[in-house]
Amino acid sequence: MIRNSIVLGMFAFTLITGGKLGAQTSENNGFDVSKYNVKWNWGGSDATASLPVGNGDLGANVYCINDGELFLLLGKTDAFDWNGNVWKTGCIRIRMNPNPFSTWQGSYYGQTLNLVEGCVDITSHDMICDNHVSIKVWADANSPVYHADIRSDREMDIKITPEFWERADGSHDRVETHDRHLVWYHSNGARSCYRDDLKYYEIEEMLNRHPDPYKYRTFGNVMQVGELKPENGSFTGYGKSFSIEIASLTRQVENTGEWVTEARNILARYDRTQAYDRHCEWWKSFWERSWITASDHTLPPEEREKPAAPAAPGKRGEKDGGYIVAQSYNVGRYIMACQGRGEYQTQFNGGIFNVPMPNYRRNNGQIYSADERDWGNRFTFQNQRLLYWPMLASGDFDIMRPFFNYYFSILDLRKAITKQWFGHDGAHYRENTQLTGYEIAESSQLGNKPVRIPKKGEAPVAKGTHNYHYNSGLELAVMALDLYRYARNETFFRDTVVPLAREMIRFFDLHYGRDKEGKLYLYPSQVLETWREATNPTPDVAGLHYLIDGLLKEKNIPQADRKDWERVRKLLPKIALAGEDGTQYILPAEKYEQIDNTENGELYAVFPFPLFGIGHGTEDIVARTIEKRLFKNMYGYRCWTQDQIMYAYAGMSEEAKEGLIHRWSAYSTHMLLPMFGAEVPDHVPDFDHNGSGSIALQRMVVQEVGDRIYVLPAWPAEWDGSFRLRLKNNAVIQGAVKNGKIESLNVSPENRKKDIIIKFKNKRNE
């Protein structure tokens, strides 16, 4: 039985508030998230003009149609079809008369993404009829229930109807009426690709150890509306106020009648008493965890932190670049909180906020259904990781939980595949994986199976996107280790970090041979997806160094692992450098050829494996490597590109600032909300676009090396701002900058003050 709603997963964290800092409210700290609310005085023509609400497991795209209806397009993190695609659980349309979304002269309506309360507020005023309508749409942060609360000064007719469409596989949802409840759902039945996936990899025996995640999976909704009863598939009524409640549920049940009963019981047992107050309390505590604000103090006051209409389609019009960056950062964090506390990690390519886009033309042509998306059902690690790295500094450990749960849950499958295809122990994670542990390769001539290391005298298999791309597992283990460093959860270290690291290190140790000096010889290999023929690629070598060095600093690792990791540590080759002292820069690998992508793999030794940069005394090497990189500000600073992160690690504040303004000023012309990102080169919504920018902004504020805390190492002198971020070892740092000076700075616990090194440069002292 698959658990539903907001789950605890395999580990839990106590959110450390950090002494006295944690006892203060966001208002007392000077942080008012409401200034980053998104407000529109218009509607749209379809779901591309939607605003998101969510409770971490379920979420809705909320949108108004000019002179039309209000729609809630419903999604859930575990609504998988038989092939692992995340489908919508449904959609409802709400038609009101008089129409509050009229565009006739004398009418007005607006909608607000209310970050403080985690909801969408819609207000309408008809001056001719002197009628005011208010609508609040929210997903209860503590229960799997949506609300749409409608209040009108004058009585109105209302009709609330579920919307249905033919699913991508040609199936249709089932609809049932039960007294006060309208129920609709989809069931996979006995269909599932799981056995075929395991059979394809010749590990069918794993079916007995890992239950099928798709078979009999059933998901959908049950709706009730105040005292109204459903008739003919709709709720209709007349009055001044209406309270719509929709519960969502996912279960694996062969008898769908069991699902219907359980779904109805959610609403029957739902405690509405002070539900909204408790919901707002959750969001209040969320915003008190962490924030970053920014504003350009060189602008006149009337131009600072002022929202503006777009300058052009897909181009923000605000003059205050700091405001654009800060709003994007905080709204991006909100969007991840809306969909990040379910059982499964958020997909980078739309998550649960995917929408139909008939004018969108990318890999698959038009996207006519909310069940379709570019890059399909895969979890692509290069993209996925960027959604989760920022959650360390923001303290959103609960939202990181599904990410690690997923990858750890398929560790046994990855070990079995490694043993079957490579003949040795350990585990590897390819770039693209599914719930089944199955991997998707881009090289059509090779299918999806791993490529074996050639025997002596044989040539490597030529030119494949992921033939020898094994870096994902290393970065996953490093992320887990860093999470432990922040939260110091011993159970997580013992049960997740050590097992993951053990299998990743074992894979590299057993998979590759040794060179003439007895060192580990990583060949054939590749530099991510870019250099397809490589020897000792920098991402892999840097990852091994950073991971093993970090593990060996911990006192609580098992002795057998310590001994083995010390042995492997001595085998690691050096990171490839070019140039002499004073002119050195990092190379992508010791040897590399056959270029076929646009990643700067040499800079992986800066992030995600920070062996160079501020604190190491090598920011000059980072700066030279940045200058010599082949791919500069690719895709218009968008998507998974990491340039601004690298600028921050080099202390290049101006470049980091301008890069982030570029990143977050441009957004998709296919969706109205800028924080849904841009589709180049991926899908939209694109959440790694926000993730990469968020990492960079955090590193502009603070960087840690060992016990040292480097404050404002890449913060631009012309930006005022404030921040509250997490540090390693359950610490919190909070401060403010104004007019080029640090106005306040506190760290908790207080014994960490001795570790602070101020790196802020302003125009007077740099």
PDB file of C-alpha atoms in Angstrom, residues 349-572:
ATOM      1  CA  ASN A 349      10.120  19.817 -16.195  1.00  0.00           C
ATOM      2  CA  GLY A 350       6.888  21.171 -14.776  1.00  0.00           C
ATOM      3  CA  GLY A 351       6.433  19.219 -11.547  1.00  0.00           C
ATOM      4  CA  ILE A 352       2.721  19.204 -10.720  1.00  0.00           C
ATOM      5  CA  PHE A 353       2.205  22.614 -12.357  1.00  0.00           C
ATOM      6  CA  ASN A 354       2.357  21.419 -15.947  1.00  0.00           C
ATOM      7  CA  VAL A 355      -0.292  22.929 -18.256  1.00  0.00           C
ATOM      8  CA  PRO A 356      -1.507  22.496 -21.846  1.00  0.00           C
ATOM      9  CA  MET A 357       0.314  24.830 -24.259  1.00  0.00           C
ATOM     10  CA  PRO A 358      -1.128  24.585 -27.767  1.00  0.00           C
ATOM     11  CA  ASN A 359       1.229  27.268 -29.104  1.00  0.00           C
ATOM     12  CA  TYR A 360       4.338  25.650 -27.635  1.00  0.00           C
ATOM     13  CA  ARG A 361       6.705  24.060 -30.132  1.00  0.00           C
ATOM     14  CA  ARG A 362       9.671  22.114 -28.830  1.00  0.00           C
ATOM     15  CA  ASN A 363      10.739  18.472 -28.895  1.00  0.00           C
ATOM     16  CA  ASN A 364       7.257  16.989 -29.085  1.00  0.00           C
ATOM     17  CA  GLY A 365       5.440  19.732 -30.968  1.00  0.00           C
ATOM     18  CA  GLN A 366       2.353  21.254 -29.373  1.00  0.00           C
ATOM     19  CA  ILE A 367       1.510  20.319 -25.793  1.00  0.00           C
ATOM     20  CA  TYR A 368      -2.257  19.888 -25.966  1.00  0.00           C
ATOM     21  CA  SER A 369      -2.718  18.034 -22.686  1.00  0.00           C
ATOM     22  CA  ALA A 370      -1.659  18.821 -19.127  1.00  0.00           C
ATOM     23  CA  ASP A 371      -0.483  15.187 -18.993  1.00  0.00           C
ATOM     24  CA  GLU A 372       2.198  15.857 -21.635  1.00  0.00           C
ATOM     25  CA  ARG A 373       5.605  17.470 -21.195  1.00  0.00           C
ATOM     26  CA  ASP A 374       8.978  17.668 -22.882  1.00  0.00           C
ATOM     27  CA  TRP A 375      11.562  15.216 -21.539  1.00  0.00           C
ATOM     28  CA  GLY A 376       8.750  12.954 -20.427  1.00  0.00           C
ATOM     29  CA  ASN A 377       8.727  10.868 -17.278  1.00  0.00           C
ATOM     30  CA  ARG A 378      12.409  10.875 -16.402  1.00  0.00           C
ATOM     31  CA  PHE A 379      14.211  12.222 -13.367  1.00  0.00           C
ATOM     32  CA  THR A 380      17.196  13.872 -15.067  1.00  0.00           C
ATOM     33  CA  PHE A 381      19.838  14.313 -12.393  1.00  0.00           C
ATOM     34  CA  GLN A 382      21.692  17.237 -13.977  1.00  0.00           C
ATOM     35  CA  ASN A 383      18.422  19.157 -13.704  1.00  0.00           C
ATOM     36  CA  GLN A 384      16.895  17.594 -10.590  1.00  0.00           C
ATOM     37  CA  ARG A 385      19.850  18.363  -8.313  1.00  0.00           C
ATOM     38  CA  LEU A 386      19.538  22.115  -8.911  1.00  0.00           C
ATOM     39  CA  LEU A 387      16.049  22.122  -7.409  1.00  0.00           C
ATOM     40  CA  TYR A 388      17.443  20.747  -4.144  1.00  0.00           C
ATOM     41  CA  TRP A 389      20.893  22.249  -3.553  1.00  0.00           C
ATOM     42  CA  PRO A 390      19.392  25.616  -2.420  1.00  0.00           C
ATOM     43  CA  MET A 391      17.376  23.898   0.312  1.00  0.00           C
ATOM     44  CA  LEU A 392      20.459  23.377   2.450  1.00  0.00           C
ATOM     45  CA  ALA A 393      21.065  27.083   3.029  1.00  0.00           C
ATOM     46  CA  SER A 394      17.344  27.871   3.203  1.00  0.00           C
ATOM     47  CA  GLY A 395      16.802  25.179   5.832  1.00  0.00           C
ATOM     48  CA  ASP A 396      14.074  23.436   3.829  1.00  0.00           C
ATOM     49  CA  PHE A 397      15.217  19.973   4.891  1.00  0.00           C
ATOM     50  CA  ASP A 398      11.674  18.602   4.882  1.00  0.00           C
ATOM     51  CA  ILE A 399      11.366  19.478   1.194  1.00  0.00           C
ATOM     52  CA  MET A 400      14.665  17.697   0.432  1.00  0.00           C
ATOM     53  CA  ARG A 401      13.333  14.475   1.939  1.00  0.00           C
ATOM     54  CA  PRO A 402      11.569  13.100  -1.191  1.00  0.00           C
ATOM     55  CA  PHE A 403      14.688  13.676  -3.310  1.00  0.00           C
ATOM     56  CA  PHE A 404      16.854  11.430  -1.154  1.00  0.00           C
ATOM     57  CA  ASN A 405      14.028   8.966  -0.529  1.00  0.00           C
ATOM     58  CA  TYR A 406      13.689   8.376  -4.246  1.00  0.00           C
ATOM     59  CA  TYR A 407      17.353   7.786  -5.047  1.00  0.00           C
ATOM     60  CA  PHE A 408      17.928   5.700  -1.943  1.00  0.00           C
ATOM     61  CA  SER A 409      14.831   3.605  -2.661  1.00  0.00           C
ATOM     62  CA  ILE A 410      16.311   2.403  -5.969  1.00  0.00           C
ATOM     63  CA  LEU A 411      19.827   1.761  -4.612  1.00  0.00           C
ATOM     64  CA  ASP A 412      19.299  -2.016  -4.562  1.00  0.00           C
ATOM     65  CA  LEU A 413      18.031  -1.885  -8.137  1.00  0.00           C
ATOM     66  CA  ARG A 414      21.058   0.106  -9.239  1.00  0.00           C
ATOM     67  CA  LYS A 415      23.360  -2.363  -7.457  1.00  0.00           C
ATOM     68  CA  ALA A 416      21.636  -5.256  -9.235  1.00  0.00           C
ATOM     69  CA  ILE A 417      21.962  -3.566 -12.634  1.00  0.00           C
ATOM     70  CA  THR A 418      25.637  -2.811 -11.953  1.00  0.00           C
ATOM     71  CA  LYS A 419      26.302  -6.450 -11.015  1.00  0.00           C
ATOM     72  CA  GLN A 420      24.402  -7.815 -14.000  1.00  0.00           C
ATOM     73  CA  TRP A 421      25.997  -5.607 -16.632  1.00  0.00           C
ATOM     74  CA  PHE A 422      29.447  -4.856 -15.286  1.00  0.00           C
ATOM     75  CA  GLY A 423      30.091  -7.983 -13.244  1.00  0.00           C
ATOM     76  CA  HIS A 424      31.204  -6.177 -10.087  1.00  0.00           C
ATOM     77  CA  ASP A 425      29.778  -4.704  -6.899  1.00  0.00           C
ATOM     78  CA  GLY A 426      28.879  -1.083  -6.197  1.00  0.00           C
ATOM     79  CA  ALA A 427      26.184   1.022  -7.775  1.00  0.00           C
ATOM     80  CA  HIS A 428      25.985   3.688 -10.423  1.00  0.00           C
ATOM     81  CA  TYR A 429      23.253   6.188 -11.247  1.00  0.00           C
ATOM     82  CA  ARG A 430      22.850   7.248 -14.830  1.00  0.00           C
ATOM     83  CA  GLU A 431      21.685  10.729 -15.767  1.00  0.00           C
ATOM     84  CA  ASN A 432      18.088   9.660 -16.454  1.00  0.00           C
ATOM     85  CA  THR A 433      16.175   7.257 -14.214  1.00  0.00           C
ATOM     86  CA  GLN A 434      12.556   6.377 -13.531  1.00  0.00           C
ATOM     87  CA  LEU A 435      10.704   5.097 -10.485  1.00  0.00           C
ATOM     88  CA  THR A 436      11.532   1.570 -11.574  1.00  0.00           C
ATOM     89  CA  GLY A 437      15.278   2.244 -11.448  1.00  0.00           C
ATOM     90  CA  TYR A 438      15.202   1.908 -15.225  1.00  0.00           C
ATOM     91  CA  GLU A 439      17.487   4.302 -17.064  1.00  0.00           C
ATOM     92  CA  ILE A 440      16.807   6.243 -20.219  1.00  0.00           C
ATOM     93  CA  ALA A 441      19.770   6.763 -22.515  1.00  0.00           C
ATOM     94  CA  GLU A 442      19.852   9.324 -25.283  1.00  0.00           C
ATOM     95  CA  SER A 443      21.855   7.200 -27.705  1.00  0.00           C
ATOM     96  CA  SER A 444      19.282   5.406 -29.803  1.00  0.00           C
ATOM     97  CA  GLN A 445      21.715   2.930 -31.320  1.00  0.00           C
ATOM     98  CA  LEU A 446      22.520   1.620 -27.840  1.00  0.00           C
ATOM     99  CA  GLY A 447      19.020   1.351 -26.448  1.00  0.00           C
ATOM    100  CA  ASN A 448      18.818   1.966 -22.720  1.00  0.00           C
ATOM    101  CA  LYS A 449      21.251  -0.630 -21.427  1.00  0.00           C
ATOM    102  CA  PRO A 450      24.575   0.259 -19.833  1.00  0.00           C
ATOM    103  CA  VAL A 451      27.735   0.126 -21.933  1.00  0.00           C
ATOM    104  CA  ARG A 452      30.277  -2.361 -20.695  1.00  0.00           C
ATOM    105  CA  ILE A 453      33.904  -1.340 -20.307  1.00  0.00           C
ATOM    106  CA  PRO A 454      35.720  -2.758 -23.359  1.00  0.00           C
ATOM    107  CA  LYS A 455      38.101  -5.622 -22.908  1.00  0.00           C
ATOM    108  CA  LYS A 456      41.802  -5.135 -23.413  1.00  0.00           C
ATOM    109  CA  GLY A 457      42.505  -4.307 -27.040  1.00  0.00           C
ATOM    110  CA  GLU A 458      38.904  -3.300 -27.795  1.00  0.00           C
ATOM    111  CA  ALA A 459      37.931   0.242 -28.679  1.00  0.00           C
ATOM    112  CA  PRO A 460      35.390   2.081 -26.499  1.00  0.00           C
ATOM    113  CA  VAL A 461      31.848   2.316 -27.792  1.00  0.00           C
ATOM    114  CA  ALA A 462      31.779   5.605 -29.667  1.00  0.00           C
ATOM    115  CA  LYS A 463      29.802   8.746 -29.017  1.00  0.00           C
ATOM    116  CA  GLY A 464      26.879   8.221 -26.681  1.00  0.00           C
ATOM    117  CA  THR A 465      25.338  10.853 -24.441  1.00  0.00           C
ATOM    118  CA  HIS A 466      25.581   8.733 -21.306  1.00  0.00           C
ATOM    119  CA  ASN A 467      27.886   5.847 -22.252  1.00  0.00           C
ATOM    120  CA  TYR A 468      30.367   6.505 -19.452  1.00  0.00           C
ATOM    121  CA  HIS A 469      28.589   9.235 -17.526  1.00  0.00           C
ATOM    122  CA  TYR A 470      28.646   8.131 -13.859  1.00  0.00           C
ATOM    123  CA  ASN A 471      28.943  11.452 -12.035  1.00  0.00           C
ATOM    124  CA  SER A 472      25.340  11.579 -10.826  1.00  0.00           C
ATOM    125  CA  GLY A 473      25.902   9.088  -8.021  1.00  0.00           C
ATOM    126  CA  LEU A 474      28.927  10.988  -6.749  1.00  0.00           C
ATOM    127  CA  GLU A 475      27.038  14.268  -6.550  1.00  0.00           C
ATOM    128  CA  LEU A 476      24.080  12.544  -4.887  1.00  0.00           C
ATOM    129  CA  ALA A 477      26.393  11.193  -2.160  1.00  0.00           C
ATOM    130  CA  VAL A 478      27.992  14.632  -1.712  1.00  0.00           C
ATOM    131  CA  MET A 479      24.555  16.250  -1.381  1.00  0.00           C
ATOM    132  CA  ALA A 480      23.630  13.691   1.270  1.00  0.00           C
ATOM    133  CA  LEU A 481      26.879  14.322   3.142  1.00  0.00           C
ATOM    134  CA  ASP A 482      26.320  18.075   3.034  1.00  0.00           C
ATOM    135  CA  LEU A 483      22.771  17.658   4.336  1.00  0.00           C
ATOM    136  CA  TYR A 484      24.189  15.736   7.270  1.00  0.00           C
ATOM    137  CA  ARG A 485      26.714  18.530   7.870  1.00  0.00           C
ATOM    138  CA  TYR A 486      23.881  21.047   8.056  1.00  0.00           C
ATOM    139  CA  ALA A 487      21.347  19.099  10.121  1.00  0.00           C
ATOM    140  CA  ARG A 488      23.621  16.633  11.993  1.00  0.00           C
ATOM    141  CA  ASN A 489      21.005  13.903  11.925  1.00  0.00           C
ATOM    142  CA  GLU A 490      22.882  10.761  12.973  1.00  0.00           C
ATOM    143  CA  THR A 491      20.197   8.378  11.738  1.00  0.00           C
ATOM    144  CA  PHE A 492      20.345   9.882   8.283  1.00  0.00           C
ATOM    145  CA  PHE A 493      24.138   9.628   8.273  1.00  0.00           C
ATOM    146  CA  ARG A 494      24.137   5.988   9.312  1.00  0.00           C
ATOM    147  CA  ASP A 495      21.223   4.792   7.172  1.00  0.00           C
ATOM    148  CA  THR A 496      21.546   6.958   4.055  1.00  0.00           C
ATOM    149  CA  VAL A 497      24.865   8.815   3.705  1.00  0.00           C
ATOM    150  CA  VAL A 498      27.188   5.920   4.485  1.00  0.00           C
ATOM    151  CA  PRO A 499      25.362   3.292   2.351  1.00  0.00           C
ATOM    152  CA  LEU A 500      25.133   5.663  -0.625  1.00  0.00           C
ATOM    153  CA  ALA A 501      28.770   6.729  -0.382  1.00  0.00           C
ATOM    154  CA  ARG A 502      29.939   3.147   0.105  1.00  0.00           C
ATOM    155  CA  GLU A 503      28.333   1.953  -3.138  1.00  0.00           C
ATOM    156  CA  MET A 504      29.385   4.987  -5.189  1.00  0.00           C
ATOM    157  CA  ILE A 505      33.045   4.736  -4.134  1.00  0.00           C
ATOM    158  CA  ARG A 506      33.018   0.959  -4.579  1.00  0.00           C
ATOM    159  CA  PHE A 507      31.721   1.374  -8.123  1.00  0.00           C
ATOM    160  CA  PHE A 508      34.616   3.601  -9.220  1.00  0.00           C
ATOM    161  CA  ASP A 509      37.163   1.452  -7.398  1.00  0.00           C
ATOM    162  CA  LEU A 510      36.015  -1.764  -9.094  1.00  0.00           C
ATOM    163  CA  HIS A 511      34.905  -0.356 -12.446  1.00  0.00           C
ATOM    164  CA  TYR A 512      38.219   1.143 -13.540  1.00  0.00           C
ATOM    165  CA  GLY A 513      41.751  -0.128 -13.812  1.00  0.00           C
ATOM    166  CA  ARG A 514      45.029   1.402 -12.670  1.00  0.00           C
ATOM    167  CA  ASP A 515      47.653   3.399 -14.533  1.00  0.00           C
ATOM    168  CA  LYS A 516      51.385   2.710 -14.598  1.00  0.00           C
ATOM    169  CA  GLU A 517      51.816   4.412 -11.224  1.00  0.00           C
ATOM    170  CA  GLY A 518      49.045   2.347  -9.646  1.00  0.00           C
ATOM    171  CA  LYS A 519      46.568   5.228  -9.586  1.00  0.00           C
ATOM    172  CA  LEU A 520      42.905   4.889 -10.489  1.00  0.00           C
ATOM    173  CA  TYR A 521      42.639   5.255 -14.258  1.00  0.00           C
ATOM    174  CA  LEU A 522      39.216   6.571 -15.299  1.00  0.00           C
ATOM    175  CA  TYR A 523      39.059   5.498 -18.945  1.00  0.00           C
ATOM    176  CA  PRO A 524      36.963   5.181 -21.001  1.00  0.00           C
ATOM    177  CA  SER A 525      35.027   7.991 -19.413  1.00  0.00           C
ATOM    178  CA  GLN A 526      33.486  11.301 -20.327  1.00  0.00           C
ATOM    179  CA  VAL A 527      33.131  14.833 -18.992  1.00  0.00           C
ATOM    180  CA  LEU A 528      29.429  14.881 -18.182  1.00  0.00           C
ATOM    181  CA  GLU A 529      27.589  14.912 -21.543  1.00  0.00           C
ATOM    182  CA  THR A 530      30.043  17.255 -23.231  1.00  0.00           C
ATOM    183  CA  TRP A 531      33.404  15.586 -23.869  1.00  0.00           C
ATOM    184  CA  ARG A 532      32.496  12.056 -24.972  1.00  0.00           C
ATOM    185  CA  GLU A 533      36.010  10.584 -24.861  1.00  0.00           C
ATOM    186  CA  ALA A 534      37.906  11.461 -21.700  1.00  0.00           C
ATOM    187  CA  THR A 535      40.581  10.239 -19.327  1.00  0.00           C
ATOM    188  CA  ASN A 536      40.301  11.151 -15.644  1.00  0.00           C
ATOM    189  CA  PRO A 537      37.433  13.636 -16.135  1.00  0.00           C
ATOM    190  CA  THR A 538      37.496  16.529 -13.677  1.00  0.00           C
ATOM    191  CA  PRO A 539      33.874  16.118 -12.460  1.00  0.00           C
ATOM    192  CA  ASP A 540      34.493  12.512 -11.440  1.00  0.00           C
ATOM    193  CA  VAL A 541      37.954  13.071  -9.988  1.00  0.00           C
ATOM    194  CA  ALA A 542      36.832  16.164  -8.066  1.00  0.00           C
ATOM    195  CA  GLY A 543      33.738  14.354  -6.813  1.00  0.00           C
ATOM    196  CA  LEU A 544      35.783  11.440  -5.494  1.00  0.00           C
ATOM    197  CA  HIS A 545      38.273  13.754  -3.764  1.00  0.00           C
ATOM    198  CA  TYR A 546      35.581  15.919  -2.190  1.00  0.00           C
ATOM    199  CA  LEU A 547      33.400  13.003  -1.091  1.00  0.00           C
ATOM    200  CA  ILE A 548      36.139  10.850   0.413  1.00  0.00           C
ATOM    201  CA  ASP A 549      37.930  13.762   2.095  1.00  0.00           C
ATOM    202  CA  GLY A 550      34.621  14.887   3.597  1.00  0.00           C
ATOM    203  CA  LEU A 551      33.733  11.424   4.845  1.00  0.00           C
ATOM    204  CA  LEU A 552      37.127  10.856   6.442  1.00  0.00           C
ATOM    205  CA  LYS A 553      36.694  14.024   8.513  1.00  0.00           C
ATOM    206  CA  GLU A 554      33.672  12.493  10.242  1.00  0.00           C
ATOM    207  CA  LYS A 555      34.334  10.536  13.418  1.00  0.00           C
ATOM    208  CA  ASN A 556      31.336   8.221  13.226  1.00  0.00           C
ATOM    209  CA  ILE A 557      32.035   6.261  10.041  1.00  0.00           C
ATOM    210  CA  PRO A 558      32.433   2.480  10.400  1.00  0.00           C
ATOM    211  CA  GLN A 559      36.053   1.404  10.730  1.00  0.00           C
ATOM    212  CA  ALA A 560      35.865  -0.983   7.770  1.00  0.00           C
ATOM    213  CA  ASP A 561      34.644   1.868   5.555  1.00  0.00           C
ATOM    214  CA  ARG A 562      37.300   4.230   6.910  1.00  0.00           C
ATOM    215  CA  LYS A 563      40.060   1.787   6.090  1.00  0.00           C
ATOM    216  CA  ASP A 564      38.688   1.166   2.599  1.00  0.00           C
ATOM    217  CA  TRP A 565      38.154   4.856   1.837  1.00  0.00           C
ATOM    218  CA  GLU A 566      41.655   5.722   3.017  1.00  0.00           C
ATOM    219  CA  ARG A 567      42.949   3.089   0.581  1.00  0.00           C
ATOM    220  CA  VAL A 568      40.931   4.495  -2.339  1.00  0.00           C
ATOM    221  CA  ARG A 569      41.946   8.050  -1.406  1.00  0.00           C
ATOM    222  CA  LYS A 570      45.583   7.158  -2.079  1.00  0.00           C
ATOM    223  CA  LEU A 571      44.637   5.860  -5.530  1.00  0.00           C
ATOM    224  CA  LEU A 572      42.947   9.040  -6.775  1.00  0.00           C
TER     225      LEU A 572
END
